[in-house]
Amino acid sequence: MAPSSASAHPWRAALAVYLTRRQLVIFMMGFSSGLPLLLGFSTLSFWLREADIGLAAIGGLLTVSTPYSLKFLWAPILDHVRLPFLTRWLGLRRGWLLAIQVLLVVSIAAVGQADPVTSLGLLALAALVMAFLSATQDIVIDAYRIEILSEREQGAGAAMTQAGYRIGMLISGAGALALADFIGWGTVYLIMAGFVSVGMIATFIADEPENHRPAPPEKPLAWLAHATLDPLKDFAGRRGWVLILAFVLLYKYGDALAGAMSNPFFVDLGFSGVEIASVTNIFGVVMTMIGVFVGGALVARIGILRALAVGGVLQAVTNLTFAWLATRGHDLGALTIAVGTDSFTGGLGSAAFVAYLSSLCNLAFTATQYALLSSLMAFGRTMLAASSGWFAQSLGWPTFFVATTFLAVPALLLLWFVYRLYPEAGRADRDPDEGEPDTGGDVATTQQPARP
């Protein structure tokens, strides 16, 4: 019997996962998600300093980005509260998206119209509202991506989200700063507000995911328990849930530790700001983007857990390139090799990791569970990496980067245990035309509703 086209060309079939309208929508939503971030952070701080605002005030104002760290607190509302008219017209996910995006346009424009010299308090309030709406949009977009894509498509969805996100940040970061050389900041922010239309178009052309959410109880206390406690109970009822949470916390630990000290390391080696920026912010970003797309295809080709293993090993091994760079000193070629390989494997691992987090979510509580899991991931990336300076100072640069390689071992061991608990999870070894492989449940649970 002649082999199927997917069997004859497995990687062609894996890459074809990107060639759907759903993935285009995910890319556009990713753009809309990344756009507001820098408008309340580095772009805003540049504008404020240009207006001669004091450094202490600028530092204090940047705390308006706090909603990004706390979005799990109101995620249950987005899972269960139906908006009048909009939910009937567009569905729960798209209805919330459109409402948030309209308000986001208004808030971005309001930030730009506030005078930082005479109305700094008003500007801070507008920036806080913008950050809250941006974080809320992230919750809905993450939930939409998880619900609309099959498990096999989650890696590609993660790649498309990150690609759109980075382009959105490029527009609102470098693009906004470049425009400000020619036009006023009020007009710059109006133009940035106009770019939210990309997300609005995505909202209108998107399909509403199939609804797997059970009707919540009518009594207020029972409703609150269903929205906030049931997602936790659901996750805690799965086999090996403590191991899974430990893995989520530790998967990026070694990589985060190395990344936190990368710029001080480059400075100590004598690289200039221009050299660091050109290699890390240009070449490194390109290699990261290539990595996330390869990671998405890898998830489609070999499954989530196997892609996580590949990404975890490669992330660990490429940290050794920085130990090698430490022995080379001020060598631009060696810097390019180290940053390029590390960025590529970091992107590959990130695509698989986001796909894994997505696969952990019960479709009855998607927004809530993903917000909680992504917050745990962020905690592991930031708080656990706080010790990186002490390690680097105590060990010296070469030994420090070798140590970060071995710090990947606990996460890989945990992944092995998770694979033993769910040996069929995340497999992608069938012809896509035959439908999703029967895994006996999702990557971490057998209690989830079937994916659409």
JSON list of N, CA and C in Angstrom, two decimals, residues 242-292:
[
{"chain": "A", "resi": 242, "resn": "VAL", "atom": "N", "xyz": [1.02, 17.54, 41.54]},
{"chain": "A", "resi": 242, "resn": "VAL", "atom": "CA", "xyz": [2.12, 18.23, 42.21]},
{"chain": "A", "resi": 242, "resn": "VAL", "atom": "C", "xyz": [3.39, 18.17, 41.34]},
{"chain": "A", "resi": 243, "resn": "LEU", "atom": "N", "xyz": [3.64, 17.03, 40.73]},
{"chain": "A", "resi": 243, "resn": "LEU", "atom": "CA", "xyz": [4.78, 16.90, 39.83]},
{"chain": "A", "resi": 243, "resn": "LEU", "atom": "C", "xyz": [4.64, 17.84, 38.64]},
{"chain": "A", "resi": 244, "resn": "ILE", "atom": "N", "xyz": [3.43, 17.95, 38.13]},
{"chain": "A", "resi": 244, "resn": "ILE", "atom": "CA", "xyz": [3.19, 18.82, 36.98]},
{"chain": "A", "resi": 244, "resn": "ILE", "atom": "C", "xyz": [3.47, 20.28, 37.34]},
{"chain": "A", "resi": 245, "resn": "LEU", "atom": "N", "xyz": [2.99, 20.73, 38.51]},
{"chain": "A", "resi": 245, "resn": "LEU", "atom": "CA", "xyz": [3.24, 22.10, 38.94]},
{"chain": "A", "resi": 245, "resn": "LEU", "atom": "C", "xyz": [4.73, 22.35, 39.17]},
{"chain": "A", "resi": 246, "resn": "ALA", "atom": "N", "xyz": [5.41, 21.37, 39.74]},
{"chain": "A", "resi": 246, "resn": "ALA", "atom": "CA", "xyz": [6.85, 21.52, 39.95]},
{"chain": "A", "resi": 246, "resn": "ALA", "atom": "C", "xyz": [7.58, 21.63, 38.61]},
{"chain": "A", "resi": 247, "resn": "PHE", "atom": "N", "xyz": [7.14, 20.85, 37.63]},
{"chain": "A", "resi": 247, "resn": "PHE", "atom": "CA", "xyz": [7.74, 20.93, 36.30]},
{"chain": "A", "resi": 247, "resn": "PHE", "atom": "C", "xyz": [7.51, 22.31, 35.68]},
{"chain": "A", "resi": 248, "resn": "VAL", "atom": "N", "xyz": [6.27, 22.81, 35.78]},
{"chain": "A", "resi": 248, "resn": "VAL", "atom": "CA", "xyz": [5.95, 24.13, 35.23]},
{"chain": "A", "resi": 248, "resn": "VAL", "atom": "C", "xyz": [6.84, 25.20, 35.87]},
{"chain": "A", "resi": 249, "resn": "LEU", "atom": "N", "xyz": [7.07, 25.06, 37.16]},
{"chain": "A", "resi": 249, "resn": "LEU", "atom": "CA", "xyz": [7.88, 26.03, 37.88]},
{"chain": "A", "resi": 249, "resn": "LEU", "atom": "C", "xyz": [9.35, 25.98, 37.46]},
{"chain": "A", "resi": 250, "resn": "LEU", "atom": "N", "xyz": [9.86, 24.78, 37.15]},
{"chain": "A", "resi": 250, "resn": "LEU", "atom": "CA", "xyz": [11.30, 24.60, 36.98]},
{"chain": "A", "resi": 250, "resn": "LEU", "atom": "C", "xyz": [11.76, 24.49, 35.53]},
{"chain": "A", "resi": 251, "resn": "TYR", "atom": "N", "xyz": [10.85, 24.33, 34.57]},
{"chain": "A", "resi": 251, "resn": "TYR", "atom": "CA", "xyz": [11.27, 24.04, 33.20]},
{"chain": "A", "resi": 251, "resn": "TYR", "atom": "C", "xyz": [12.20, 25.12, 32.65]},
{"chain": "A", "resi": 252, "resn": "LYS", "atom": "N", "xyz": [11.91, 26.37, 32.94]},
{"chain": "A", "resi": 252, "resn": "LYS", "atom": "CA", "xyz": [12.72, 27.47, 32.42]},
{"chain": "A", "resi": 252, "resn": "LYS", "atom": "C", "xyz": [13.70, 28.03, 33.45]},
{"chain": "A", "resi": 253, "resn": "TYR", "atom": "N", "xyz": [13.91, 27.31, 34.56]},
{"chain": "A", "resi": 253, "resn": "TYR", "atom": "CA", "xyz": [14.71, 27.84, 35.65]},
{"chain": "A", "resi": 253, "resn": "TYR", "atom": "C", "xyz": [16.16, 28.12, 35.22]},
{"chain": "A", "resi": 254, "resn": "GLY", "atom": "N", "xyz": [16.83, 27.12, 34.69]},
{"chain": "A", "resi": 254, "resn": "GLY", "atom": "CA", "xyz": [18.22, 27.31, 34.27]},
{"chain": "A", "resi": 254, "resn": "GLY", "atom": "C", "xyz": [18.35, 28.36, 33.20]},
{"chain": "A", "resi": 255, "resn": "ASP", "atom": "N", "xyz": [17.44, 28.36, 32.25]},
{"chain": "A", "resi": 255, "resn": "ASP", "atom": "CA", "xyz": [17.45, 29.34, 31.17]},
{"chain": "A", "resi": 255, "resn": "ASP", "atom": "C", "xyz": [17.24, 30.75, 31.72]},
{"chain": "A", "resi": 256, "resn": "ALA", "atom": "N", "xyz": [16.30, 30.89, 32.68]},
{"chain": "A", "resi": 256, "resn": "ALA", "atom": "CA", "xyz": [16.02, 32.20, 33.27]},
{"chain": "A", "resi": 256, "resn": "ALA", "atom": "C", "xyz": [17.21, 32.70, 34.07]},
{"chain": "A", "resi": 257, "resn": "LEU", "atom": "N", "xyz": [17.87, 31.81, 34.77]},
{"chain": "A", "resi": 257, "resn": "LEU", "atom": "CA", "xyz": [19.04, 32.19, 35.56]},
{"chain": "A", "resi": 257, "resn": "LEU", "atom": "C", "xyz": [20.15, 32.73, 34.65]},
{"chain": "A", "resi": 258, "resn": "ALA", "atom": "N", "xyz": [20.40, 32.02, 33.55]},
{"chain": "A", "resi": 258, "resn": "ALA", "atom": "CA", "xyz": [21.42, 32.48, 32.61]},
{"chain": "A", "resi": 258, "resn": "ALA", "atom": "C", "xyz": [21.01, 33.79, 31.94]},
{"chain": "A", "resi": 259, "resn": "GLY", "atom": "N", "xyz": [19.74, 33.88, 31.54]},
{"chain": "A", "resi": 259, "resn": "GLY", "atom": "CA", "xyz": [19.27, 35.08, 30.86]},
{"chain": "A", "resi": 259, "resn": "GLY", "atom": "C", "xyz": [19.33, 36.32, 31.74]},
{"chain": "A", "resi": 260, "resn": "ALA", "atom": "N", "xyz": [19.08, 36.16, 33.04]},
{"chain": "A", "resi": 260, "resn": "ALA", "atom": "CA", "xyz": [19.08, 37.31, 33.94]},
{"chain": "A", "resi": 260, "resn": "ALA", "atom": "C", "xyz": [20.46, 37.96, 34.04]},
{"chain": "A", "resi": 261, "resn": "MET", "atom": "N", "xyz": [21.50, 37.18, 33.84]},
{"chain": "A", "resi": 261, "resn": "MET", "atom": "CA", "xyz": [22.86, 37.70, 33.97]},
{"chain": "A", "resi": 261, "resn": "MET", "atom": "C", "xyz": [23.55, 37.92, 32.62]},
{"chain": "A", "resi": 262, "resn": "SER", "atom": "N", "xyz": [22.83, 37.74, 31.52]},
{"chain": "A", "resi": 262, "resn": "SER", "atom": "CA", "xyz": [23.49, 37.81, 30.21]},
{"chain": "A", "resi": 262, "resn": "SER", "atom": "C", "xyz": [24.07, 39.19, 29.92]},
{"chain": "A", "resi": 263, "resn": "ASN", "atom": "N", "xyz": [23.28, 40.26, 30.13]},
{"chain": "A", "resi": 263, "resn": "ASN", "atom": "CA", "xyz": [23.80, 41.60, 29.83]},
{"chain": "A", "resi": 263, "resn": "ASN", "atom": "C", "xyz": [24.97, 42.00, 30.72]},
{"chain": "A", "resi": 264, "resn": "PRO", "atom": "N", "xyz": [24.90, 41.79, 32.06]},
{"chain": "A", "resi": 264, "resn": "PRO", "atom": "CA", "xyz": [26.10, 42.06, 32.86]},
{"chain": "A", "resi": 264, "resn": "PRO", "atom": "C", "xyz": [27.32, 41.24, 32.40]},
{"chain": "A", "resi": 265, "resn": "PHE", "atom": "N", "xyz": [27.09, 40.02, 31.98]},
{"chain": "A", "resi": 265, "resn": "PHE", "atom": "CA", "xyz": [28.16, 39.17, 31.46]},
{"chain": "A", "resi": 265, "resn": "PHE", "atom": "C", "xyz": [28.78, 39.79, 30.21]},
{"chain": "A", "resi": 266, "resn": "PHE", "atom": "N", "xyz": [27.94, 40.24, 29.29]},
{"chain": "A", "resi": 266, "resn": "PHE", "atom": "CA", "xyz": [28.45, 40.86, 28.06]},
{"chain": "A", "resi": 266, "resn": "PHE", "atom": "C", "xyz": [29.25, 42.12, 28.36]},
{"chain": "A", "resi": 267, "resn": "VAL", "atom": "N", "xyz": [28.77, 42.91, 29.32]},
{"chain": "A", "resi": 267, "resn": "VAL", "atom": "CA", "xyz": [29.49, 44.13, 29.71]},
{"chain": "A", "resi": 267, "resn": "VAL", "atom": "C", "xyz": [30.86, 43.78, 30.28]},
{"chain": "A", "resi": 268, "resn": "ASP", "atom": "N", "xyz": [30.90, 42.76, 31.15]},
{"chain": "A", "resi": 268, "resn": "ASP", "atom": "CA", "xyz": [32.17, 42.36, 31.75]},
{"chain": "A", "resi": 268, "resn": "ASP", "atom": "C", "xyz": [33.17, 41.89, 30.70]},
{"chain": "A", "resi": 269, "resn": "LEU", "atom": "N", "xyz": [32.68, 41.35, 29.59]},
{"chain": "A", "resi": 269, "resn": "LEU", "atom": "CA", "xyz": [33.57, 40.91, 28.52]},
{"chain": "A", "resi": 269, "resn": "LEU", "atom": "C", "xyz": [34.02, 42.05, 27.63]},
{"chain": "A", "resi": 270, "resn": "GLY", "atom": "N", "xyz": [33.47, 43.25, 27.87]},
{"chain": "A", "resi": 270, "resn": "GLY", "atom": "CA", "xyz": [33.92, 44.43, 27.12]},
{"chain": "A", "resi": 270, "resn": "GLY", "atom": "C", "xyz": [33.13, 44.76, 25.88]},
{"chain": "A", "resi": 271, "resn": "PHE", "atom": "N", "xyz": [31.95, 44.13, 25.70]},
{"chain": "A", "resi": 271, "resn": "PHE", "atom": "CA", "xyz": [31.14, 44.46, 24.52]},
{"chain": "A", "resi": 271, "resn": "PHE", "atom": "C", "xyz": [30.46, 45.80, 24.70]},
{"chain": "A", "resi": 272, "resn": "SER", "atom": "N", "xyz": [30.37, 46.57, 23.62]},
{"chain": "A", "resi": 272, "resn": "SER", "atom": "CA", "xyz": [29.72, 47.88, 23.67]},
{"chain": "A", "resi": 272, "resn": "SER", "atom": "C", "xyz": [28.21, 47.71, 23.60]},
{"chain": "A", "resi": 273, "resn": "GLY", "atom": "N", "xyz": [27.52, 48.80, 23.94]},
{"chain": "A", "resi": 273, "resn": "GLY", "atom": "CA", "xyz": [26.06, 48.78, 23.87]},
{"chain": "A", "resi": 273, "resn": "GLY", "atom": "C", "xyz": [25.56, 48.50, 22.46]},
{"chain": "A", "resi": 274, "resn": "VAL", "atom": "N", "xyz": [26.23, 49.06, 21.47]},
{"chain": "A", "resi": 274, "resn": "VAL", "atom": "CA", "xyz": [25.83, 48.84, 20.07]},
{"chain": "A", "resi": 274, "resn": "VAL", "atom": "C", "xyz": [26.01, 47.37, 19.70]},
{"chain": "A", "resi": 275, "resn": "GLU", "atom": "N", "xyz": [27.13, 46.78, 20.11]},
{"chain": "A", "resi": 275, "resn": "GLU", "atom": "CA", "xyz": [27.39, 45.37, 19.81]},
{"chain": "A", "resi": 275, "resn": "GLU", "atom": "C", "xyz": [26.35, 44.47, 20.47]},
{"chain": "A", "resi": 276, "resn": "ILE", "atom": "N", "xyz": [26.06, 44.74, 21.74]},
{"chain": "A", "resi": 276, "resn": "ILE", "atom": "CA", "xyz": [25.07, 43.93, 22.45]},
{"chain": "A", "resi": 276, "resn": "ILE", "atom": "C", "xyz": [23.70, 44.06, 21.83]},
{"chain": "A", "resi": 277, "resn": "ALA", "atom": "N", "xyz": [23.31, 45.31, 21.51]},
{"chain": "A", "resi": 277, "resn": "ALA", "atom": "CA", "xyz": [21.98, 45.54, 20.94]},
{"chain": "A", "resi": 277, "resn": "ALA", "atom": "C", "xyz": [21.84, 44.89, 19.57]},
{"chain": "A", "resi": 278, "resn": "SER", "atom": "N", "xyz": [22.86, 45.01, 18.74]},
{"chain": "A", "resi": 278, "resn": "SER", "atom": "CA", "xyz": [22.76, 44.46, 17.38]},
{"chain": "A", "resi": 278, "resn": "SER", "atom": "C", "xyz": [22.68, 42.94, 17.39]},
{"chain": "A", "resi": 279, "resn": "VAL", "atom": "N", "xyz": [23.41, 42.31, 18.32]},
{"chain": "A", "resi": 279, "resn": "VAL", "atom": "CA", "xyz": [23.41, 40.84, 18.36]},
{"chain": "A", "resi": 279, "resn": "VAL", "atom": "C", "xyz": [22.19, 40.31, 19.10]},
{"chain": "A", "resi": 280, "resn": "THR", "atom": "N", "xyz": [21.87, 40.88, 20.26]},
{"chain": "A", "resi": 280, "resn": "THR", "atom": "CA", "xyz": [20.77, 40.33, 21.06]},
{"chain": "A", "resi": 280, "resn": "THR", "atom": "C", "xyz": [19.41, 40.82, 20.58]},
{"chain": "A", "resi": 281, "resn": "ASN", "atom": "N", "xyz": [19.28, 42.11, 20.29]},
{"chain": "A", "resi": 281, "resn": "ASN", "atom": "CA", "xyz": [17.96, 42.68, 19.96]},
{"chain": "A", "resi": 281, "resn": "ASN", "atom": "C", "xyz": [17.57, 42.52, 18.50]},
{"chain": "A", "resi": 282, "resn": "ILE", "atom": "N", "xyz": [18.52, 42.22, 17.66]},
{"chain": "A", "resi": 282, "resn": "ILE", "atom": "CA", "xyz": [18.19, 42.03, 16.23]},
{"chain": "A", "resi": 282, "resn": "ILE", "atom": "C", "xyz": [18.39, 40.57, 15.85]},
{"chain": "A", "resi": 283, "resn": "PHE", "atom": "N", "xyz": [19.64, 40.12, 15.86]},
{"chain": "A", "resi": 283, "resn": "PHE", "atom": "CA", "xyz": [19.91, 38.73, 15.48]},
{"chain": "A", "resi": 283, "resn": "PHE", "atom": "C", "xyz": [19.26, 37.75, 16.45]},
{"chain": "A", "resi": 284, "resn": "GLY", "atom": "N", "xyz": [19.33, 38.06, 17.74]},
{"chain": "A", "resi": 284, "resn": "GLY", "atom": "CA", "xyz": [18.74, 37.17, 18.74]},
{"chain": "A", "resi": 284, "resn": "GLY", "atom": "C", "xyz": [17.24, 37.03, 18.59]},
{"chain": "A", "resi": 285, "resn": "VAL", "atom": "N", "xyz": [16.56, 38.14, 18.30]},
{"chain": "A", "resi": 285, "resn": "VAL", "atom": "CA", "xyz": [15.10, 38.09, 18.10]},
{"chain": "A", "resi": 285, "resn": "VAL", "atom": "C", "xyz": [14.75, 37.26, 16.87]},
{"chain": "A", "resi": 286, "resn": "VAL", "atom": "N", "xyz": [15.52, 37.44, 15.80]},
{"chain": "A", "resi": 286, "resn": "VAL", "atom": "CA", "xyz": [15.28, 36.65, 14.58]},
{"chain": "A", "resi": 286, "resn": "VAL", "atom": "C", "xyz": [15.43, 35.16, 14.87]},
{"chain": "A", "resi": 287, "resn": "MET", "atom": "N", "xyz": [16.48, 34.79, 15.59]},
{"chain": "A", "resi": 287, "resn": "MET", "atom": "CA", "xyz": [16.70, 33.38, 15.91]},
{"chain": "A", "resi": 287, "resn": "MET", "atom": "C", "xyz": [15.62, 32.85, 16.85]},
{"chain": "A", "resi": 288, "resn": "THR", "atom": "N", "xyz": [15.15, 33.70, 17.77]},
{"chain": "A", "resi": 288, "resn": "THR", "atom": "CA", "xyz": [14.04, 33.28, 18.63]},
{"chain": "A", "resi": 288, "resn": "THR", "atom": "C", "xyz": [12.81, 32.97, 17.82]},
{"chain": "A", "resi": 289, "resn": "MET", "atom": "N", "xyz": [12.49, 33.84, 16.85]},
{"chain": "A", "resi": 289, "resn": "MET", "atom": "CA", "xyz": [11.31, 33.63, 16.01]},
{"chain": "A", "resi": 289, "resn": "MET", "atom": "C", "xyz": [11.43, 32.34, 15.20]},
{"chain": "A", "resi": 290, "resn": "ILE", "atom": "N", "xyz": [12.63, 32.09, 14.66]},
{"chain": "A", "resi": 290, "resn": "ILE", "atom": "CA", "xyz": [12.84, 30.83, 13.93]},
{"chain": "A", "resi": 290, "resn": "ILE", "atom": "C", "xyz": [12.63, 29.66, 14.89]},
{"chain": "A", "resi": 291, "resn": "GLY", "atom": "N", "xyz": [13.13, 29.80, 16.10]},
{"chain": "A", "resi": 291, "resn": "GLY", "atom": "CA", "xyz": [12.99, 28.73, 17.09]},
{"chain": "A", "resi": 291, "resn": "GLY", "atom": "C", "xyz": [11.55, 28.44, 17.45]},
{"chain": "A", "resi": 292, "resn": "VAL", "atom": "N", "xyz": [10.73, 29.48, 17.62]},
{"chain": "A", "resi": 292, "resn": "VAL", "atom": "CA", "xyz": [9.33, 29.22, 18.01]},
{"chain": "A", "resi": 292, "resn": "VAL", "atom": "C", "xyz": [8.58, 28.54, 16.87]}
]
